[in-house]
mmCIF file of C-alpha atoms and ligand atoms in Angstrom:
data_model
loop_
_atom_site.group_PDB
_atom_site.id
_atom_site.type_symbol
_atom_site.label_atom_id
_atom_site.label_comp_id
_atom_site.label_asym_id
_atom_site.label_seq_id
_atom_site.Cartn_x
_atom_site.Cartn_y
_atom_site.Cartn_z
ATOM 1 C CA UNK A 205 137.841 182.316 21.245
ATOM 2 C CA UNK A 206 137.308 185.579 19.495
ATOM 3 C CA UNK A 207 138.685 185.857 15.947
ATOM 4 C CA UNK A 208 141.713 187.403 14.247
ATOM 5 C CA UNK A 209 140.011 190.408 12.753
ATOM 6 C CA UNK A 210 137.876 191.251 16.166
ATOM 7 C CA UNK A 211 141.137 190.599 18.336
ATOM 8 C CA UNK A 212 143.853 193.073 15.741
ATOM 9 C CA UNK A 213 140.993 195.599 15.630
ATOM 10 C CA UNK A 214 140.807 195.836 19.874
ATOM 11 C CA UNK A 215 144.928 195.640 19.563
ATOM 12 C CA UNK A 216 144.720 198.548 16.857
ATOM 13 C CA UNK A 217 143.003 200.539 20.010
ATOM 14 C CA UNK A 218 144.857 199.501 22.877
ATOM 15 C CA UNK A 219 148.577 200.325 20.652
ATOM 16 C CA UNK A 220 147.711 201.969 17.370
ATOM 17 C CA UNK A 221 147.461 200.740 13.366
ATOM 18 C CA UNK A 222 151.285 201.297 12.904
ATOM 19 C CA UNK A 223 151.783 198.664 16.037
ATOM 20 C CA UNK A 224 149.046 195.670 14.384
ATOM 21 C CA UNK A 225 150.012 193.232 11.267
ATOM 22 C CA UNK A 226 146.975 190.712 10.693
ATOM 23 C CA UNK A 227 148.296 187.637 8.126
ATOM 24 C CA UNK A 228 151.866 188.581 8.642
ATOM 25 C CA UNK A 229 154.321 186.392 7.037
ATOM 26 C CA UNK A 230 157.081 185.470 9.596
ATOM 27 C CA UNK A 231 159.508 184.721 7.184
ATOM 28 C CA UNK A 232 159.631 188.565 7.007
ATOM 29 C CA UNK A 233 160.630 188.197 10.787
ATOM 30 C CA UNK A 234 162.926 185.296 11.227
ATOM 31 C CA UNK A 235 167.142 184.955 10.252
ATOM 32 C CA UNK A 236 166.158 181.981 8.324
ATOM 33 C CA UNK A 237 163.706 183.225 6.460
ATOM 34 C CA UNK A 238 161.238 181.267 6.886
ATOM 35 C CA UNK A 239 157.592 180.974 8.222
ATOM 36 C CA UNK A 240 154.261 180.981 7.172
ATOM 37 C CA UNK A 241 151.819 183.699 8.309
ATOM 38 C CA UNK A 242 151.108 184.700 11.425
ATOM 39 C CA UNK A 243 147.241 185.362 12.618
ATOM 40 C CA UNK A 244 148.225 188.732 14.576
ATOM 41 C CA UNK A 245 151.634 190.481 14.451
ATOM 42 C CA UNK A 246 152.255 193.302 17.235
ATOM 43 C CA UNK A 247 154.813 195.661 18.228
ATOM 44 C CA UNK A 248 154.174 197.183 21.253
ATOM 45 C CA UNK A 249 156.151 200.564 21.945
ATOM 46 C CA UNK A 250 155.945 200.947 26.096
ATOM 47 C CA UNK A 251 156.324 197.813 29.227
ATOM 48 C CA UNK A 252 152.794 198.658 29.882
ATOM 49 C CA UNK A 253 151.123 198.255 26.394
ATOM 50 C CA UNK A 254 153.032 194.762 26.447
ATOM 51 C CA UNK A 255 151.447 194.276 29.629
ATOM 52 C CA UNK A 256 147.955 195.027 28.594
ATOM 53 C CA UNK A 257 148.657 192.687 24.966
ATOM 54 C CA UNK A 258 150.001 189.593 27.338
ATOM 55 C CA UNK A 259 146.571 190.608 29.661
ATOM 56 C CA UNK A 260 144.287 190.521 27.182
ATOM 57 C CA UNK A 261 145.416 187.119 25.412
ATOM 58 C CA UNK A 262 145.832 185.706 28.575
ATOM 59 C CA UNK A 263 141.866 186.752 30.079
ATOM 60 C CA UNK A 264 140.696 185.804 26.045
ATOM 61 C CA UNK A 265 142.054 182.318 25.718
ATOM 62 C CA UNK A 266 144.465 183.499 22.819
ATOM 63 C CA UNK A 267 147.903 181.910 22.295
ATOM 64 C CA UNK A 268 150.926 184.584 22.151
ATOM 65 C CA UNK A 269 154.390 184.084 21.609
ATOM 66 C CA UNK A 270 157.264 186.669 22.247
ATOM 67 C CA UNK A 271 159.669 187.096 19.574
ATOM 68 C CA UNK A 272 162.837 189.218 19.086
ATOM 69 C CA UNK A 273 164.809 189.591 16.313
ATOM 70 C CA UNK A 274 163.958 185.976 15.344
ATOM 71 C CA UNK A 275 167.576 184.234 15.093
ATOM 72 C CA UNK A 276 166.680 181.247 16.963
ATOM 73 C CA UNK A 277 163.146 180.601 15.767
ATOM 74 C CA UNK A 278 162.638 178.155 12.814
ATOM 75 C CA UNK A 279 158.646 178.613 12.245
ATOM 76 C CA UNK A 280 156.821 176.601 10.185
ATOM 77 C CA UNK A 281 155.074 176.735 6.610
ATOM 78 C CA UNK A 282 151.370 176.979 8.227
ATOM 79 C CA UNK A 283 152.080 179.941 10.203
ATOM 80 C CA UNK A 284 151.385 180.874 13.882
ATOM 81 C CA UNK A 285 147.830 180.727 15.323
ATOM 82 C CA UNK A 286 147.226 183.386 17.396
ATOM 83 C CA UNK A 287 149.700 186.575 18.723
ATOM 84 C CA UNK A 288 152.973 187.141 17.865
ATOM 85 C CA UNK A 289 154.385 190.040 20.421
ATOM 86 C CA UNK A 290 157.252 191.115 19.005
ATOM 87 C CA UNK A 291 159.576 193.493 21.296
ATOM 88 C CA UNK A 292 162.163 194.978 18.694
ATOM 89 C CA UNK A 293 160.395 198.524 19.082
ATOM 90 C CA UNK A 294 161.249 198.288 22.888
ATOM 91 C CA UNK A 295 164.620 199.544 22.176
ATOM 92 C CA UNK A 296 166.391 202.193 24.687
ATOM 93 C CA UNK A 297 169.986 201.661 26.404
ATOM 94 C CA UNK A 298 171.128 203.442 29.668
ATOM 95 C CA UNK A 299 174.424 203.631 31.083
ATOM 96 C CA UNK A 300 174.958 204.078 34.517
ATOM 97 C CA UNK A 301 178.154 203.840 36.017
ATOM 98 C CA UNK A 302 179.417 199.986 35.461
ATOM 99 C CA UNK A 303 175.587 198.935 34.507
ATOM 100 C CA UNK A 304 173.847 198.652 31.650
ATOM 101 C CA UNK A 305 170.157 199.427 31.162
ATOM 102 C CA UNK A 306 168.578 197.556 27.830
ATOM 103 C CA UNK A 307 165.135 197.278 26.808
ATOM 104 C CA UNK A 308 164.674 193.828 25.077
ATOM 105 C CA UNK A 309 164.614 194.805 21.669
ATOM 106 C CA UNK A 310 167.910 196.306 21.835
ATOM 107 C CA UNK A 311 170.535 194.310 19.410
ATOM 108 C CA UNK A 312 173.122 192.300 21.548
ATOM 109 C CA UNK A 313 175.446 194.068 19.257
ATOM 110 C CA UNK A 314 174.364 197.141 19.830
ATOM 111 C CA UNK A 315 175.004 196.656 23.621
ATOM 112 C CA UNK A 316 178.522 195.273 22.633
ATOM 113 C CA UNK A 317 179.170 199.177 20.666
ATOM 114 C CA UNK A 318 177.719 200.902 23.823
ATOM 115 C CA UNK A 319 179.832 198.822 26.269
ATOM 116 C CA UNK A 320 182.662 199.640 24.087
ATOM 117 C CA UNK A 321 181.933 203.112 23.810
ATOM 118 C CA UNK A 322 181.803 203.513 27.583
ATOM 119 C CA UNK A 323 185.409 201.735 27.879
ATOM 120 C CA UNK A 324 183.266 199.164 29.713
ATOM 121 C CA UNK A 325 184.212 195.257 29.364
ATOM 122 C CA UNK A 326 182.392 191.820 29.410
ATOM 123 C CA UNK A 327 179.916 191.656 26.517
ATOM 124 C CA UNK A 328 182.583 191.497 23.651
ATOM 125 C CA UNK A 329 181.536 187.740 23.620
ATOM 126 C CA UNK A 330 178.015 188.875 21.928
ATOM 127 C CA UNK A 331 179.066 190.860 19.692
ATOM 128 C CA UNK A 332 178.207 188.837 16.885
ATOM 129 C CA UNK A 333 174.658 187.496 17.782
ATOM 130 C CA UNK A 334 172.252 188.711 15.972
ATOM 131 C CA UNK A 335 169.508 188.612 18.782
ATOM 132 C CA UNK A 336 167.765 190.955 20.724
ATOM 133 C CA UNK A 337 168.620 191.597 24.425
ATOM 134 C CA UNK A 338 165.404 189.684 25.323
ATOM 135 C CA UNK A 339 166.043 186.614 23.401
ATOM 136 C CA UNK A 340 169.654 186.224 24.170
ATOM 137 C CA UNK A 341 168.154 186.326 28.464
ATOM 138 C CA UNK A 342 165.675 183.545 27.611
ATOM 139 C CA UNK A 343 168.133 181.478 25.296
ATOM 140 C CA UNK A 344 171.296 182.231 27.634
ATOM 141 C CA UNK A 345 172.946 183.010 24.401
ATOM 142 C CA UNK A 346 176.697 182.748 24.715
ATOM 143 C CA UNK A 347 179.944 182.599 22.513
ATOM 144 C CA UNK A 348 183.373 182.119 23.177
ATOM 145 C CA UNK A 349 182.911 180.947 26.526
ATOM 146 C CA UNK A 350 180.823 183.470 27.980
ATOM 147 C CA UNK A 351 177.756 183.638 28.294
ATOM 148 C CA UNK A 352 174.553 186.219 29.615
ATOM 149 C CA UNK A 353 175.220 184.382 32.702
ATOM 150 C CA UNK A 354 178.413 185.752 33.295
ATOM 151 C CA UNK A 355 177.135 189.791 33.101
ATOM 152 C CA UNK A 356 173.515 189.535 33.701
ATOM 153 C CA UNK A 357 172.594 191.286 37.577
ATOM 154 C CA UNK A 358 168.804 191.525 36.698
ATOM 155 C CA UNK A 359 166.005 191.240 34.397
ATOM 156 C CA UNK A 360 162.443 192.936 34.465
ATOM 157 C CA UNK A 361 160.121 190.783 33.290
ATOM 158 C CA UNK A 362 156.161 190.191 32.639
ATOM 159 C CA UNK A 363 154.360 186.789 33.970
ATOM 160 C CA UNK A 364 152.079 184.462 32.981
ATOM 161 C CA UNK A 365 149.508 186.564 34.924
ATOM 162 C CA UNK A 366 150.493 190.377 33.376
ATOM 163 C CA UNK A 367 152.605 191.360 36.284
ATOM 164 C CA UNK A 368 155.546 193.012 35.918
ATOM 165 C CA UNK A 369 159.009 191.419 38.343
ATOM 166 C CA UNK A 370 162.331 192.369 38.763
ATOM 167 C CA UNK A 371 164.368 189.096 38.816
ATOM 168 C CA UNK A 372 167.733 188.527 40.123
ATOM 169 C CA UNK A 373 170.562 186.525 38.440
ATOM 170 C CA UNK A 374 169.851 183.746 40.419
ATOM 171 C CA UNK A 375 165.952 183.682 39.853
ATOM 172 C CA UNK A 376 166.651 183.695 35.962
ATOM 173 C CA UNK A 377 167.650 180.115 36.258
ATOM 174 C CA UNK A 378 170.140 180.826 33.266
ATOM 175 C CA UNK A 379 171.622 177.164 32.230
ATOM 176 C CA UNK A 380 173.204 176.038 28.907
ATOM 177 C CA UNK A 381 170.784 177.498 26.535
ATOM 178 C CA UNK A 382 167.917 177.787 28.749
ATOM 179 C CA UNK A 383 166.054 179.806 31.573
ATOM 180 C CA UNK A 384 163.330 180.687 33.694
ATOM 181 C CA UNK A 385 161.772 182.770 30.579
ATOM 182 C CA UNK A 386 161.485 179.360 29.142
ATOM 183 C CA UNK A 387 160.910 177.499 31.612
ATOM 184 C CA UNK A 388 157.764 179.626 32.951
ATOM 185 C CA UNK A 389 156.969 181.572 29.981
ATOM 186 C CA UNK A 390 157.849 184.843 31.476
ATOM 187 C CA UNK A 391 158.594 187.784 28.834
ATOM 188 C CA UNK A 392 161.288 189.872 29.099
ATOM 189 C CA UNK A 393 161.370 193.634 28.840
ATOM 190 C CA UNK A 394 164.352 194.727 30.333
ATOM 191 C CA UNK A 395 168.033 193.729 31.570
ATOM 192 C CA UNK A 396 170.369 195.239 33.497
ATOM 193 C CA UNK A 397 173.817 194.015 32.853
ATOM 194 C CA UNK A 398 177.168 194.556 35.389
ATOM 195 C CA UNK A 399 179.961 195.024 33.428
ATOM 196 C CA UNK A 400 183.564 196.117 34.640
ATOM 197 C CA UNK A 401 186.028 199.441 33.316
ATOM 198 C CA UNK A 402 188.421 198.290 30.844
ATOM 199 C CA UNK A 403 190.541 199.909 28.320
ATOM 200 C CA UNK A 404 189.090 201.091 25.005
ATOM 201 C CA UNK A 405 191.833 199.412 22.794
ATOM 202 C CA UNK A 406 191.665 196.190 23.998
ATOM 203 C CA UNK A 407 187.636 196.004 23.936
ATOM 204 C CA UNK A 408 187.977 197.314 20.251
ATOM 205 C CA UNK A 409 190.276 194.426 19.538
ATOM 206 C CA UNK A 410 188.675 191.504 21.304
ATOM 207 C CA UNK A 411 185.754 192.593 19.340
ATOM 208 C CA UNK A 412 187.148 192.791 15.698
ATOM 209 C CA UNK A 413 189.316 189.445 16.592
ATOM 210 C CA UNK A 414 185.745 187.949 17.360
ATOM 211 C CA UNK A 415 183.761 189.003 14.209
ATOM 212 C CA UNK A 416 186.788 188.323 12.311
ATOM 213 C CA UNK A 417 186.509 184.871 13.639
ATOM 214 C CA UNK A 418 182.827 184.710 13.434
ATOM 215 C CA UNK A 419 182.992 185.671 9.546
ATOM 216 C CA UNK A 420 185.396 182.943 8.274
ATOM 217 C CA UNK A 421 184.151 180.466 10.408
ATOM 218 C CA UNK A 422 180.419 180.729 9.938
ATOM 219 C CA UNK A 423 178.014 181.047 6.648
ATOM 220 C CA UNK A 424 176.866 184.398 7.650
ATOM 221 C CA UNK A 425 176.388 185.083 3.760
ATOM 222 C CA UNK A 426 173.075 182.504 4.309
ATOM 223 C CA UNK A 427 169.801 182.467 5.817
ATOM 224 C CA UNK A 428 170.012 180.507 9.161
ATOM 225 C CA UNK A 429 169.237 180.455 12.983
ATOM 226 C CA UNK A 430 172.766 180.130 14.054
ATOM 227 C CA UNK A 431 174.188 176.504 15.173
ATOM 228 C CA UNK A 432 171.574 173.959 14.652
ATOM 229 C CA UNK A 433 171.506 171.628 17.276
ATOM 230 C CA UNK A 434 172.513 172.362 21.045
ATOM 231 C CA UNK A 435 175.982 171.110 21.802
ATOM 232 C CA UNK A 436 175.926 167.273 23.298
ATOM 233 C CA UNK A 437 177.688 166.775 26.375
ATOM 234 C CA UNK A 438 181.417 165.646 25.550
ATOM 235 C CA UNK A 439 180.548 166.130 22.331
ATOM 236 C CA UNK A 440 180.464 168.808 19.060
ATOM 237 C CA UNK A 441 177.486 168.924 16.962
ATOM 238 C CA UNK A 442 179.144 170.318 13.885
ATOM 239 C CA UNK A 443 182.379 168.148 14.820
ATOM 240 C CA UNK A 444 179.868 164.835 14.854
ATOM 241 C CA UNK A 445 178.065 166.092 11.533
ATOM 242 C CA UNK A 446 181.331 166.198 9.662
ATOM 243 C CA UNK A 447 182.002 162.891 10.861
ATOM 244 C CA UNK A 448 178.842 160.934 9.688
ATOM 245 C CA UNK A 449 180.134 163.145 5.904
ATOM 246 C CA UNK A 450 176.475 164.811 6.461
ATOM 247 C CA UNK A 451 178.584 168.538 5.020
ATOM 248 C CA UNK A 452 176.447 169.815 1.954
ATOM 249 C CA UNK A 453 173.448 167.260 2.224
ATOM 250 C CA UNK A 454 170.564 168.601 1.375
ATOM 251 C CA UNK A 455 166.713 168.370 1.634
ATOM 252 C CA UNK A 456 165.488 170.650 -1.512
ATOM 253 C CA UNK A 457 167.248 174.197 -0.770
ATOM 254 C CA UNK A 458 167.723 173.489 3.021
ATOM 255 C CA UNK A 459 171.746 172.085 3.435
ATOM 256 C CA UNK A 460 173.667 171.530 5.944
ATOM 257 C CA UNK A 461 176.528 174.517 5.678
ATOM 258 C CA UNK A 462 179.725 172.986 3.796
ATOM 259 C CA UNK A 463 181.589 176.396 5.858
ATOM 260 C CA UNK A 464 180.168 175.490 9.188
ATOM 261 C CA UNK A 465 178.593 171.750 9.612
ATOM 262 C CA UNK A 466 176.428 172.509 12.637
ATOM 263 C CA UNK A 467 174.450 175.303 10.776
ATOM 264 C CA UNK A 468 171.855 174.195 8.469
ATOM 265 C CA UNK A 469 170.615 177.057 5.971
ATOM 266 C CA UNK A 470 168.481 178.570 3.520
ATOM 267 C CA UNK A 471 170.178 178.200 0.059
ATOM 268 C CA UNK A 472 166.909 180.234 -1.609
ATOM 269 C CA UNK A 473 163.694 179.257 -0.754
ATOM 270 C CA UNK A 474 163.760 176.299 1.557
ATOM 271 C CA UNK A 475 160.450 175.472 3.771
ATOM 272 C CA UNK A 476 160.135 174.471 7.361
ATOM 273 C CA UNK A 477 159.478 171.238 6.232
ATOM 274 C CA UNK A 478 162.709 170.406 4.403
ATOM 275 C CA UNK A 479 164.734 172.298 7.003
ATOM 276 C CA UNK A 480 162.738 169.696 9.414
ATOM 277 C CA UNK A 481 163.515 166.666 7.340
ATOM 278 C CA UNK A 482 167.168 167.924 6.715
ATOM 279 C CA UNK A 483 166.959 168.419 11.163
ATOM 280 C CA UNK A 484 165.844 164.285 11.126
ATOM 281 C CA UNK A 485 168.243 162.850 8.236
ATOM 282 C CA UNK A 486 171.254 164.390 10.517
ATOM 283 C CA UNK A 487 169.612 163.191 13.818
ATOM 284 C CA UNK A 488 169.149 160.120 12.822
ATOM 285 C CA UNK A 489 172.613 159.402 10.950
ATOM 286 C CA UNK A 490 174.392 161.160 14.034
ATOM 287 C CA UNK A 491 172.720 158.517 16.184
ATOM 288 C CA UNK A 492 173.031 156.017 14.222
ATOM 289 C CA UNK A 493 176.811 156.239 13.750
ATOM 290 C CA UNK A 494 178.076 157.763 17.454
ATOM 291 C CA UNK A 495 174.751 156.654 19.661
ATOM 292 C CA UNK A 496 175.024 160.573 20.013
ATOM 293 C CA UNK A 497 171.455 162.402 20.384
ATOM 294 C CA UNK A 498 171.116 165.608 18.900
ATOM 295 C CA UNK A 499 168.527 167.975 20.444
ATOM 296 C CA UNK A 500 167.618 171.489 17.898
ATOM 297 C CA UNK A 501 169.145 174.683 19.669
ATOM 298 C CA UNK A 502 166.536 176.147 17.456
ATOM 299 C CA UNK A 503 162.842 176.650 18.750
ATOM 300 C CA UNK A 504 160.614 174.928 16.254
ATOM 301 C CA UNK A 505 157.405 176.852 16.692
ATOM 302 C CA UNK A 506 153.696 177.138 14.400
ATOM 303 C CA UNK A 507 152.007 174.867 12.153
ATOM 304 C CA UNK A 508 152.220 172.789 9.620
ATOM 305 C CA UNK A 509 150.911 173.379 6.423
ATOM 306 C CA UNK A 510 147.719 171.382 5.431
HETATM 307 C C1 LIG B 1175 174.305 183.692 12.155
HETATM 308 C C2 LIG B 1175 173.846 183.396 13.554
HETATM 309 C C3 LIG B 1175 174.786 183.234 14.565
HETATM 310 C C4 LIG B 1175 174.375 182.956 15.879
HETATM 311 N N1 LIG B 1175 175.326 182.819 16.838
HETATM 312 C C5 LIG B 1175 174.939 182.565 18.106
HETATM 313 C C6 LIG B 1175 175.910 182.420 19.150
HETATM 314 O O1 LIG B 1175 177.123 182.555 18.948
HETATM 315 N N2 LIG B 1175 175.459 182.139 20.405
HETATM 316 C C7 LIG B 1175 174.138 181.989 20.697
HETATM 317 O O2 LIG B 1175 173.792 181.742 21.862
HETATM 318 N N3 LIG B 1175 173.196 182.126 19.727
HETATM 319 C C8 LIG B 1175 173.568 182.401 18.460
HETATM 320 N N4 LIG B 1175 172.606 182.527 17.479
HETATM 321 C C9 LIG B 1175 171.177 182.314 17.812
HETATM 322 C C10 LIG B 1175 170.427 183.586 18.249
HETATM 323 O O3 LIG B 1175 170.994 184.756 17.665
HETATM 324 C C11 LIG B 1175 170.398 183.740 19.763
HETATM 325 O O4 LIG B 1175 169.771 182.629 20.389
HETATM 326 C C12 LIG B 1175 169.657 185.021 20.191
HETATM 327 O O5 LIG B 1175 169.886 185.257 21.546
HETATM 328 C C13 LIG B 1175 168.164 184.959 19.934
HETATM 329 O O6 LIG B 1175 167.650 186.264 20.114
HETATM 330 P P1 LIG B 1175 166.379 186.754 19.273
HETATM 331 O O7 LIG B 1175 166.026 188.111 19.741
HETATM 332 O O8 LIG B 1175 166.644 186.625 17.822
HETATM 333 O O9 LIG B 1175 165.301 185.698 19.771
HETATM 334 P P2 LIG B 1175 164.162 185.002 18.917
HETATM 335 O O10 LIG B 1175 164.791 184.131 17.877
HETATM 336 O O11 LIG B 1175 163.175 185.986 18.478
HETATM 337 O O12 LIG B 1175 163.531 184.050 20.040
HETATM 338 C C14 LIG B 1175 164.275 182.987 20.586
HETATM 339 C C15 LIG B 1175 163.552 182.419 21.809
HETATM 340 O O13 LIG B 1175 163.546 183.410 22.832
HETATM 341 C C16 LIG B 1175 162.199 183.761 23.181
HETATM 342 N N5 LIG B 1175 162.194 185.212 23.376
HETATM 343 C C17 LIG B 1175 162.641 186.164 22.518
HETATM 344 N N6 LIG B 1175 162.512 187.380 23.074
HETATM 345 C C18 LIG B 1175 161.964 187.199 24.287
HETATM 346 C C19 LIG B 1175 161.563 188.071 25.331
HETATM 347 N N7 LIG B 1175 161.719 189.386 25.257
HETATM 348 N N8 LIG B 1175 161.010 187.520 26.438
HETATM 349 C C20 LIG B 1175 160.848 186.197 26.543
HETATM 350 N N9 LIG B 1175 161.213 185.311 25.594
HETATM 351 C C21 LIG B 1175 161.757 185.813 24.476
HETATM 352 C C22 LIG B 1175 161.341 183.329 22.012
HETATM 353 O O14 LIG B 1175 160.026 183.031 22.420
HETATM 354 C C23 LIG B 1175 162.097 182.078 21.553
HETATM 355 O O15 LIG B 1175 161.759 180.969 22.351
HETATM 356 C C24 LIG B 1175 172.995 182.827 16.164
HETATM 357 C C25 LIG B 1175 172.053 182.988 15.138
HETATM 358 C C26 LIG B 1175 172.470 183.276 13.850
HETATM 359 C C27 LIG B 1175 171.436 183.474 12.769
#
């Protein structure tokens, strides 16, 4: 495999020295804020310089990984070997008729204003994600039952081989936190979304009632990745973490959220590590005490620290 410095300077070519971070820390990049560095950080501005990045890695032997806004990635202390593509510069919105057009680095909240702003109704439910179109397709991100699921029509996205595909719905595979991004490590650079002509008062509402909701229920005032741990069938994670009395433990400044039990956060400057151990004390207890397992929602990704 080539190394870091030969690899950034053919990336500094192929998208430009503003695009190219070598040794970038990715707690700069992730909601919890946390992450060691990362060997190559890129930002690539067009579908086809994302192409050529996945291409390249791909025909090289180098690792990549596509990231968004980083709300759902918990990375650890030793950093990420290899590419990190990150897609937030990919970030234009179309309206046309009862579709939406958005590149995958467009804020799910930012869709929510534009849907809004068009008197169109259906993605009030994201409103308070903090992900990036792209991210919420591959995670299925939903809230207050609804989901992409329910307003995704298509998705343009790359393969394992560099080639650009439209995919329907149906191809997307979306499931409960999950999809064919995952599944075959496609990357997405583009959704259209079908949403439906409502009235401009009650989309305002829905909206404020949700982020109203979302800010006295959740610890948004802390470093986090969102809810924890996938929701177990029959079951609620946060609702099961109460129950073992797991609110406020803590693993040096990583504690399970006294606000919100299924979040863990970062009270200052937690690691990877103790958010990990903090992630196996309430596995462990859970199944201990309910036979319950818990499975992280967020994507544990990188090394650890020697
Ligand atoms: C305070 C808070 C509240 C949250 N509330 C919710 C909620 O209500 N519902 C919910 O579902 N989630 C929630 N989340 C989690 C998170 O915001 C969502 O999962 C979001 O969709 C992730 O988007 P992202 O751009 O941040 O993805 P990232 O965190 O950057 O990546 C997440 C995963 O998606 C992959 N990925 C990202 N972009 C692409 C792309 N373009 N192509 C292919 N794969 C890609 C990554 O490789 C990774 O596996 C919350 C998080 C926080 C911090």
């Amino acid at each position: 495999m080539k190394n870091y410095l030969e690899i950034g300077n053919q990336f500094i070519t192929m998208i430009g020295k503003e695009n190219v971070l070598l040794k970038e820390p990715m707690c700069s990049h992730t909601s919890f804020k946390v992450g060691g560095p990362a060997d190559i950080l890129v930002t690539p501005e067009s579908y086809e310089d994302v192409q050529n990045i996945i291409k390249y890695c791909i025909n090289y032997n180098i690792p990549y990984i596509i990231i968004g806004n980083g709300s759902n990635l918990l990375v650890k202390d030793g950093g990420i070997r290899g590419v990190v593509v990150k897609l937030t510069k990919l970030n234009k919105i179309e309206i046309e008729g009862e579709k939406l057009i958005a590149q995958s680095g467009v804020l799910v909240s930012d869709v929510s204003q534009a849907a809004l702003n068009a008197t169109l109704t259906g993605f009030e439910f994201a409103c308070g994600i903090p992900g990036c179109v792209g991210g919420a397709v591959a995670m299925n991100a939903g809230a207050y039952i609804s989901d992409v699921s329910n307003v995704i029509q298509s998705a343009v996205v790359i393969d394992k081989e560099g080639n650009l595909k439209n995919l329907s719905k149906d191809e997307l595979e979306l499931g409960y936190r999950n999809s064919a991004v995952l599944k075959y490590g496609y990357t997405v650079v583009e959704a259209t979304f079908k949403l439906v002509t409502g009235d401009y008062d009650t989309i305002k509402n829905k909206i404020e009632d949700l982020q109203k909701r979302r800010k006295e229920k959740q610890p948004l005032e802390y470093p986090s990745a969102g809810s924890t741990f996938k929701r177990p069938e029959g079951y609620f994670a946060g609702k099961l973490i109460e129950d073992c009395n797991l609110k406020g433990s803590k693993v040096g400044d990583a504690e399970v959220s006294v606000k919100h039990s299924g979040f863990i956060i970062n009270k200052g400057n937690a690691t990877a590590k103790e958010i990990l151990s903090l992630i196996s004390l309430v596995q462990k207890t859970v199944y201990e005490e309910f036979g319950v397992e818990l499975h992280p929602e967020v994507r544990i990704i990188g090394e650890e620290k020697n």
